[in-house]
Amino acid sequence: NRCSFFHFFRQAEVLKADMTDSKLGPAEVWTSRQALQDLYQKMLVTDLEYALDKKVEQDLWNHAFKNQITTLQGQAKNRANPNRSEVQANLSLFLEAASGFYTQLLQELCTVFNVDLPCRVKSSQLGIISNKQTHTSAIVKPQSSSCSYICQHCLVHLGDIVPYNSPLLVGRLQVTSIVHSGSW
């Protein structure tokens, strides 16, 4: 299992390099970012303890989301940018995709590790039927404190990425109050 992780980390380094390669177009960078998200998600679900030890959740946030959000925010704030409205639209789309990713990751982590969060709507209540076949024999059972940490990590980043001017403001406030109250 740890041998697989070594391969995953090497793959992640290649994908991160692709995302910063100025010779690649937006489609290739997007594909690399998606692959990095999938890879890190797989690592977190397969062996959470080891992934947390290697700070995979931080790398995921920084390289797959935060850097791009910061770049797009800078371009959107630049009043001299002739493509400003297009950048603002791209930022909104990216934030929605990031929100979707962390919502889905939280759902998967709660399902796989049998975590019950009071704020979480079960996938079945949303009409979601998972097509993913998770091989539970390949999953290393984590400590409950690690499960709590990664769920909090997802909730915090959901609070970070949901735009304040969005109809999802109510959801952001709920996430923020749950995280800060420690009631989950």
Coordinates of N, CA and C in Angstrom, one line a residue:
N1 N 0.8 -1.2 0.0 CA 0.0 0.0 0.0 C 0.9 1.3 0.0
R2 N 1.9 1.3 0.8 CA 2.8 2.4 0.9 C 3.6 2.6 -0.4
C3 N 3.8 1.4 -1.1 CA 4.5 1.5 -2.4 C 3.6 2.2 -3.4
S4 N 2.3 1.9 -3.3 CA 1.4 2.6 -4.2 C 1.4 4.1 -3.9
F5 N 1.5 4.5 -2.6 CA 1.6 5.9 -2.3 C 2.8 6.6 -2.9
F6 N 3.9 5.9 -2.9 CA 5.1 6.5 -3.5 C 4.9 6.8 -4.9
H7 N 4.2 5.9 -5.6 CA 3.9 6.1 -7.0 C 2.9 7.3 -7.2
F8 N 1.9 7.3 -6.3 CA 1.0 8.4 -6.3 C 1.7 9.8 -6.1
F9 N 2.6 9.8 -5.1 CA 3.3 11.1 -4.9 C 4.1 11.5 -6.1
R10 N 4.8 10.6 -6.8 CA 5.5 10.9 -8.0 C 4.6 11.4 -9.1
Q11 N 3.4 10.8 -9.2 CA 2.4 11.2 -10.2 C 1.9 12.6 -9.8
A12 N 1.7 12.9 -8.5 CA 1.2 14.2 -8.1 C 2.2 15.3 -8.5
E13 N 3.5 15.0 -8.3 CA 4.6 16.0 -8.6 C 4.5 16.3 -10.1
V14 N 4.3 15.3 -11.0 CA 4.2 15.6 -12.4 C 3.0 16.4 -12.7
L15 N 1.9 16.1 -12.1 CA 0.7 16.9 -12.3 C 0.8 18.3 -11.9
K16 N 1.4 18.5 -10.7 CA 1.6 19.9 -10.2 C 2.5 20.7 -11.1
A17 N 3.5 20.0 -11.7 CA 4.4 20.7 -12.6 C 3.7 21.1 -13.9
D18 N 2.8 20.2 -14.4 CA 2.0 20.4 -15.6 C 1.1 21.7 -15.3
M19 N 0.6 21.8 -14.1 CA -0.4 22.9 -13.8 C 0.3 24.3 -13.9
T20 N 1.6 24.3 -13.7 CA 2.4 25.5 -13.7 C 3.2 25.7 -15.0
D21 N 3.0 24.8 -15.9 CA 3.8 24.9 -17.2 C 3.1 25.9 -18.1
S22 N 3.7 27.0 -18.4 CA 3.2 28.0 -19.2 C 2.9 27.6 -20.7
K23 N 3.6 26.5 -21.1 CA 3.4 26.0 -22.5 C 2.1 25.3 -22.7
L24 N 1.5 24.9 -21.6 CA 0.2 24.1 -21.7 C -1.0 25.1 -21.7
G25 N -2.0 24.7 -22.5 CA -3.2 25.5 -22.6 C -4.1 25.3 -21.4
P26 N -5.2 26.1 -21.3 CA -6.1 25.9 -20.2 C -6.7 24.5 -20.1
A27 N -7.0 23.9 -21.2 CA -7.7 22.6 -21.2 C -6.7 21.5 -20.6
E28 N -5.4 21.6 -20.9 CA -4.5 20.6 -20.4 C -4.3 20.9 -18.9
V29 N -4.2 22.1 -18.5 CA -4.0 22.5 -17.1 C -5.3 22.0 -16.3
W30 N -6.4 22.2 -16.8 CA -7.7 21.7 -16.2 C -7.7 20.2 -16.0
T31 N -7.2 19.5 -17.1 CA -7.2 18.0 -17.0 C -6.2 17.6 -15.9
S32 N -5.0 18.3 -15.8 CA -4.0 17.9 -14.8 C -4.6 18.2 -13.4
R33 N -5.3 19.3 -13.3 CA -5.9 19.7 -12.0 C -6.9 18.6 -11.6
Q34 N -7.8 18.2 -12.5 CA -8.8 17.1 -12.2 C -8.1 15.8 -11.8
A35 N -7.0 15.5 -12.5 CA -6.3 14.2 -12.2 C -5.7 14.3 -10.8
L36 N -5.1 15.5 -10.5 CA -4.5 15.7 -9.2 C -5.6 15.6 -8.1
Q37 N -6.8 16.2 -8.3 CA -7.9 16.0 -7.3 C -8.3 14.6 -7.1
D38 N -8.4 13.8 -8.2 CA -8.8 12.4 -8.2 C -7.7 11.6 -7.4
L39 N -6.5 11.9 -7.7 CA -5.4 11.2 -7.1 C -5.3 11.4 -5.6
Y40 N -5.4 12.7 -5.2 CA -5.4 13.0 -3.8 C -6.6 12.5 -3.0
Q41 N -7.8 12.5 -3.7 CA -9.0 12.0 -3.1 C -8.8 10.5 -2.8
K42 N -8.3 9.8 -3.8 CA -8.0 8.3 -3.7 C -7.1 8.1 -2.5
M43 N -6.0 8.9 -2.4 CA -5.1 8.7 -1.3 C -5.7 8.9 0.1
L44 N -6.6 10.0 0.2 CA -7.2 10.3 1.5 C -8.2 9.2 1.9
V45 N -8.9 8.6 0.9 CA -9.9 7.5 1.2 C -9.2 6.2 1.5
T46 N -8.1 5.9 0.8 CA -7.4 4.6 0.9 C -6.7 4.5 2.2
D47 N -5.9 5.5 2.6 CA -5.1 5.4 3.8 C -5.0 6.8 4.4
L48 N -6.0 7.2 5.1 CA -6.2 8.5 5.7 C -5.0 8.9 6.6
E49 N -4.6 8.0 7.5 CA -3.5 8.3 8.4 C -2.3 8.7 7.7
Y50 N -1.9 7.9 6.7 CA -0.7 8.1 6.0 C -0.8 9.4 5.1
A51 N -1.9 9.6 4.5 CA -2.2 10.8 3.7 C -2.1 12.0 4.6
L52 N -2.6 12.0 5.8 CA -2.6 13.2 6.6 C -1.1 13.4 7.1
D53 N -0.4 12.3 7.4 CA 1.0 12.4 7.8 C 1.8 13.1 6.7
K54 N 1.5 12.9 5.5 CA 2.2 13.5 4.3 C 1.5 14.8 3.9
K55 N 0.5 15.2 4.6 CA -0.1 16.5 4.4 C -0.8 16.6 3.0
V56 N -1.4 15.5 2.6 CA -2.0 15.4 1.3 C -3.2 16.4 1.2
E57 N -3.9 16.6 2.3 CA -5.1 17.5 2.3 C -4.7 18.9 2.1
Q58 N -3.5 19.3 2.6 CA -3.0 20.7 2.5 C -2.5 20.9 1.0
D59 N -1.8 19.9 0.5 CA -1.4 19.9 -0.9 C -2.6 20.0 -1.9
L60 N -3.6 19.2 -1.6 CA -4.8 19.2 -2.4 C -5.4 20.7 -2.4
W61 N -5.6 21.3 -1.3 CA -6.2 22.6 -1.2 C -5.3 23.6 -1.9
N62 N -4.0 23.6 -1.6 CA -3.1 24.6 -2.2 C -2.9 24.5 -3.7
H63 N -2.7 23.3 -4.2 CA -2.3 23.1 -5.6 C -3.5 23.0 -6.5
A64 N -4.6 22.3 -6.0 CA -5.8 22.1 -6.9 C -6.8 23.3 -6.8
F65 N -6.7 24.1 -5.7 CA -7.7 25.1 -5.6 C -7.2 26.5 -5.2
K66 N -6.5 26.6 -4.1 CA -6.1 27.9 -3.6 C -5.3 28.8 -4.6
N67 N -4.3 28.1 -5.2 CA -3.4 28.9 -6.2 C -4.3 29.4 -7.3
Q68 N -5.2 28.6 -7.9 CA -6.0 29.0 -9.0 C -7.0 30.1 -8.6
I69 N -7.6 30.0 -7.4 CA -8.5 31.0 -6.9 C -7.8 32.3 -6.7
T70 N -6.6 32.3 -6.1 CA -5.8 33.5 -5.9 C -5.5 34.2 -7.3
T71 N -5.1 33.4 -8.3 CA -4.8 33.9 -9.6 C -6.0 34.5 -10.2
L72 N -7.1 33.8 -10.2 CA -8.3 34.4 -10.8 C -8.8 35.6 -10.1
Q73 N -8.7 35.6 -8.8 CA -9.2 36.8 -8.0 C -8.3 38.0 -8.4
G74 N -7.0 37.8 -8.5 CA -6.1 38.9 -8.9 C -6.5 39.4 -10.3
Q75 N -6.8 38.5 -11.2 CA -7.1 39.0 -12.6 C -8.5 39.6 -12.6
A76 N -9.4 39.2 -11.8 CA -10.8 39.7 -11.7 C -10.8 41.1 -11.1
K77 N -9.9 41.4 -10.2 CA -9.8 42.7 -9.5 C -9.1 43.7 -10.3
N78 N -8.3 43.3 -11.3 CA -7.6 44.2 -12.2 C -8.5 44.9 -13.1
R79 N -8.8 46.2 -12.9 CA -9.7 47.0 -13.7 C -9.2 47.2 -15.1
A80 N -7.9 47.1 -15.3 CA -7.3 47.3 -16.6 C -7.4 46.0 -17.5
N81 N -7.8 44.9 -16.9 CA -7.9 43.7 -17.6 C -9.1 43.7 -18.6
P82 N -8.9 43.6 -19.9 CA -10.0 43.7 -20.9 C -10.9 42.4 -20.8
N83 N -10.4 41.4 -20.2 CA -11.2 40.1 -20.1 C -11.7 39.9 -18.7
R84 N -11.9 41.0 -18.0 CA -12.2 41.0 -16.6 C -13.6 40.2 -16.3
S85 N -14.6 40.5 -17.1 CA -15.9 39.9 -16.9 C -15.8 38.4 -17.2
E86 N -15.0 38.0 -18.2 CA -14.8 36.6 -18.5 C -14.1 35.9 -17.3
V87 N -13.1 36.6 -16.8 CA -12.3 36.0 -15.6 C -13.2 35.9 -14.4
Q88 N -14.1 36.9 -14.2 CA -15.1 36.8 -13.1 C -16.0 35.6 -13.2
A89 N -16.4 35.4 -14.5 CA -17.3 34.2 -14.7 C -16.5 32.9 -14.5
N90 N -15.3 32.9 -14.9 CA -14.4 31.7 -14.7 C -14.2 31.4 -13.2
L91 N -14.0 32.5 -12.5 CA -13.8 32.4 -11.0 C -15.1 31.8 -10.4
S92 N -16.2 32.3 -10.8 CA -17.5 31.8 -10.2 C -17.6 30.3 -10.5
L93 N -17.3 29.9 -11.8 CA -17.4 28.5 -12.2 C -16.4 27.7 -11.4
F94 N -15.2 28.2 -11.2 CA -14.2 27.4 -10.5 C -14.6 27.3 -9.0
L95 N -15.1 28.3 -8.4 CA -15.6 28.2 -7.0 C -16.7 27.2 -6.9
E96 N -17.6 27.2 -7.9 CA -18.7 26.2 -7.8 C -18.1 24.8 -8.0
A97 N -17.2 24.6 -8.8 CA -16.5 23.3 -9.0 C -15.8 22.8 -7.7
A98 N -15.1 23.8 -7.1 CA -14.4 23.5 -5.9 C -15.4 23.1 -4.8
S99 N -16.5 23.9 -4.7 CA -17.5 23.6 -3.7 C -18.1 22.2 -3.9
G100 N -18.3 21.8 -5.2 CA -18.8 20.5 -5.5 C -17.8 19.4 -5.2
F101 N -16.5 19.7 -5.4 CA -15.5 18.7 -5.1 C -15.5 18.4 -3.6
Y102 N -15.4 19.5 -2.8 CA -15.3 19.3 -1.3 C -16.6 18.7 -0.7
T103 N -17.8 19.0 -1.3 CA -19.0 18.4 -0.9 C -19.0 16.9 -1.2
Q104 N -18.6 16.6 -2.4 CA -18.5 15.2 -2.7 C -17.5 14.4 -1.9
L105 N -16.3 15.1 -1.7 CA -15.3 14.4 -0.9 C -15.8 14.2 0.5
L106 N -16.5 15.2 1.1 CA -17.0 15.0 2.5 C -18.0 13.9 2.5
Q107 N -18.9 13.8 1.5 CA -19.9 12.7 1.4 C -19.2 11.4 1.4
E108 N -18.1 11.3 0.5 CA -17.4 10.0 0.4 C -16.7 9.6 1.7
L109 N -16.0 10.6 2.3 CA -15.3 10.3 3.5 C -16.3 9.8 4.6
C110 N -17.4 10.5 4.8 CA -18.4 10.1 5.8 C -19.0 8.8 5.5
T111 N -19.2 8.4 4.3 CA -19.7 7.1 3.9 C -18.7 6.0 4.1
V112 N -17.5 6.2 3.6 CA -16.5 5.2 3.7 C -16.0 4.9 5.2
F113 N -15.9 6.0 6.0 CA -15.4 5.9 7.3 C -16.6 5.9 8.4
N114 N -17.8 5.9 7.9 CA -19.0 5.8 8.7 C -19.0 6.9 9.8
V115 N -18.9 8.2 9.3 CA -18.9 9.3 10.1 C -20.3 10.0 10.0
D116 N -20.9 10.3 11.1 CA -22.2 10.9 11.1 C -22.1 12.3 11.5
L117 N -22.2 13.3 10.6 CA -22.2 14.7 10.9 C -23.6 15.2 10.9
P118 N -24.0 16.0 11.9 CA -25.4 16.5 12.0 C -25.7 17.4 10.8
C119 N -24.8 18.0 10.2 CA -25.1 18.9 9.0 C -25.2 18.2 7.7
R120 N -24.8 16.9 7.7 CA -24.7 16.2 6.4 C -26.0 15.6 6.0
V121 N -26.4 15.8 4.8 CA -27.5 15.1 4.2 C -27.0 13.9 3.6
K122 N -27.6 12.8 3.9 CA -27.1 11.5 3.3 C -27.3 11.5 1.8
S123 N -26.4 10.8 1.1 CA -26.5 10.8 -0.4 C -27.8 10.2 -0.8
S124 N -28.3 9.2 -0.1 CA -29.6 8.6 -0.5 C -30.8 9.6 -0.4
Q125 N -30.7 10.6 0.5 CA -31.7 11.6 0.6 C -31.7 12.6 -0.5
L126 N -30.5 12.7 -1.1 CA -30.4 13.6 -2.3 C -30.7 12.9 -3.6
G127 N -31.0 11.6 -3.5 CA -31.3 10.8 -4.7 C -30.0 10.4 -5.4
I128 N -28.9 10.4 -4.7 CA -27.6 10.0 -5.3 C -27.3 8.6 -5.1
I129 N -27.1 7.9 -6.1 CA -26.7 6.5 -6.0 C -25.3 6.4 -6.5
S130 N -24.4 5.9 -5.6 CA -23.0 5.9 -5.9 C -22.7 4.7 -6.9
N131 N -22.0 5.1 -7.9 CA -21.5 4.1 -8.9 C -20.2 3.6 -8.6
K132 N -19.5 4.3 -7.7 CA -18.1 3.9 -7.3 C -18.1 2.6 -6.5
Q133 N -17.3 1.7 -6.8 CA -17.1 0.5 -6.1 C -15.9 0.7 -5.2
T134 N -16.0 1.0 -4.0 CA -14.9 1.2 -3.1 C -14.6 -0.2 -2.5
H135 N -13.4 -0.7 -2.7 CA -12.9 -1.9 -2.2 C -12.5 -1.7 -0.7
T136 N -13.4 -2.0 0.2 CA -13.2 -1.8 1.6 C -12.0 -2.5 2.1
S137 N -11.6 -3.7 1.5 CA -10.5 -4.4 2.0 C -9.2 -3.7 1.8
A138 N -9.2 -2.7 0.8 CA -7.9 -2.0 0.5 C -7.8 -0.7 1.3
I139 N -8.9 -0.4 2.1 CA -8.9 0.8 2.9 C -8.3 0.5 4.3
V140 N -7.4 1.4 4.7 CA -6.8 1.3 6.0 C -7.7 2.1 7.0
K141 N -8.2 1.4 8.0 CA -9.2 2.1 9.0 C -8.4 3.1 9.8
P142 N -8.9 4.4 9.7 CA -8.2 5.5 10.4 C -8.7 5.6 11.8
Q143 N -8.0 6.4 12.6 CA -8.5 6.8 14.0 C -9.7 7.8 13.8
S144 N -10.6 7.8 14.8 CA -11.8 8.7 14.7 C -11.3 10.1 14.7
S145 N -10.2 10.4 15.4 CA -9.8 11.8 15.4 C -9.3 12.3 14.0
S146 N -8.7 11.4 13.2 CA -8.3 11.7 11.9 C -9.6 11.9 11.0
C147 N -10.6 11.1 11.2 CA -11.8 11.3 10.4 C -12.4 12.7 10.8
S148 N -12.5 13.0 12.0 CA -13.0 14.3 12.5 C -12.2 15.5 11.8
Y149 N -10.9 15.3 11.8 CA -10.0 16.3 11.3 C -10.3 16.5 9.8
I150 N -10.3 15.5 9.0 CA -10.5 15.6 7.6 C -11.9 16.1 7.2
C151 N -12.9 15.8 8.0 CA -14.2 16.3 7.8 C -14.2 17.8 8.1
Q152 N -13.6 18.2 9.2 CA -13.5 19.6 9.5 C -12.7 20.4 8.4
H153 N -11.7 19.8 7.9 CA -10.9 20.4 6.8 C -11.8 20.6 5.6
C154 N -12.6 19.7 5.2 CA -13.6 19.9 4.1 C -14.6 21.0 4.4
L155 N -15.1 21.0 5.6 CA -16.1 22.0 6.0 C -15.5 23.4 6.0
V156 N -14.2 23.5 6.5 CA -13.6 24.8 6.5 C -13.4 25.3 5.0
H157 N -12.9 24.4 4.1 CA -12.7 24.9 2.8 C -14.0 25.1 2.0
L158 N -15.1 24.4 2.4 CA -16.4 24.8 1.8 C -16.7 26.2 2.2
G159 N -16.4 26.6 3.5 CA -16.6 27.9 3.9 C -15.7 28.9 3.2
D160 N -14.5 28.5 2.9 CA -13.6 29.4 2.2 C -14.0 29.7 0.7
I161 N -14.6 28.7 0.1 CA -14.8 28.9 -1.4 C -16.2 29.3 -1.8
V162 N -17.2 29.2 -0.9 CA -18.5 29.6 -1.3 C -18.6 31.1 -1.3
P163 N -18.9 31.7 -2.5 CA -18.9 33.2 -2.5 C -20.0 33.8 -1.6
Y164 N -19.7 34.9 -1.0 CA -20.6 35.5 -0.1 C -21.8 36.1 -0.9
N165 N -21.7 36.4 -2.1 CA -22.8 37.0 -2.8 C -23.6 35.9 -3.5
S166 N -23.4 34.7 -3.2 CA -24.1 33.5 -3.8 C -25.4 33.2 -3.1
P167 N -26.3 32.5 -3.8 CA -27.5 32.0 -3.1 C -27.1 31.0 -2.1
L168 N -25.9 30.5 -2.1 CA -25.5 29.5 -1.2 C -25.0 30.1 0.1
L169 N -25.2 31.4 0.3 CA -24.8 32.1 1.5 C -25.3 31.4 2.8
V170 N -26.6 31.0 2.7 CA -27.2 30.3 3.9 C -26.4 29.0 4.2
G171 N -26.0 28.3 3.2 CA -25.2 27.1 3.4 C -23.9 27.4 4.0
R172 N -23.3 28.5 3.6 CA -22.0 28.9 4.1 C -22.1 29.3 5.6
L173 N -23.1 30.0 5.9 CA -23.3 30.3 7.3 C -23.5 29.1 8.2
Q174 N -24.2 28.1 7.7 CA -24.5 26.9 8.4 C -23.1 26.2 8.6
V175 N -22.3 26.0 7.6 CA -21.1 25.4 7.6 C -20.2 26.1 8.6
T176 N -20.1 27.4 8.5 CA -19.2 28.2 9.4 C -19.7 28.0 10.9
S177 N -21.0 28.1 11.1 CA -21.4 28.0 12.5 C -21.2 26.6 13.1
I178 N -21.3 25.6 12.3 CA -21.1 24.2 12.7 C -19.6 24.0 13.0
V179 N -18.7 24.5 12.2 CA -17.3 24.3 12.4 C -16.9 25.1 13.7
H180 N -17.3 26.3 13.8 CA -16.9 27.1 15.0 C -17.5 26.7 16.3
S181 N -18.7 26.1 16.2 CA -19.4 25.6 17.4 C -18.8 24.3 17.9
G182 N -18.2 23.6 17.0 CA -17.7 22.3 17.3 C -18.8 21.2 17.5
S183 N -20.0 21.5 17.0 CA -21.1 20.6 17.3 C -21.2 19.5 16.3
W184 N -20.2 19.2 15.5 CA -20.2 18.1 14.6 C -19.3 17.0 15.2

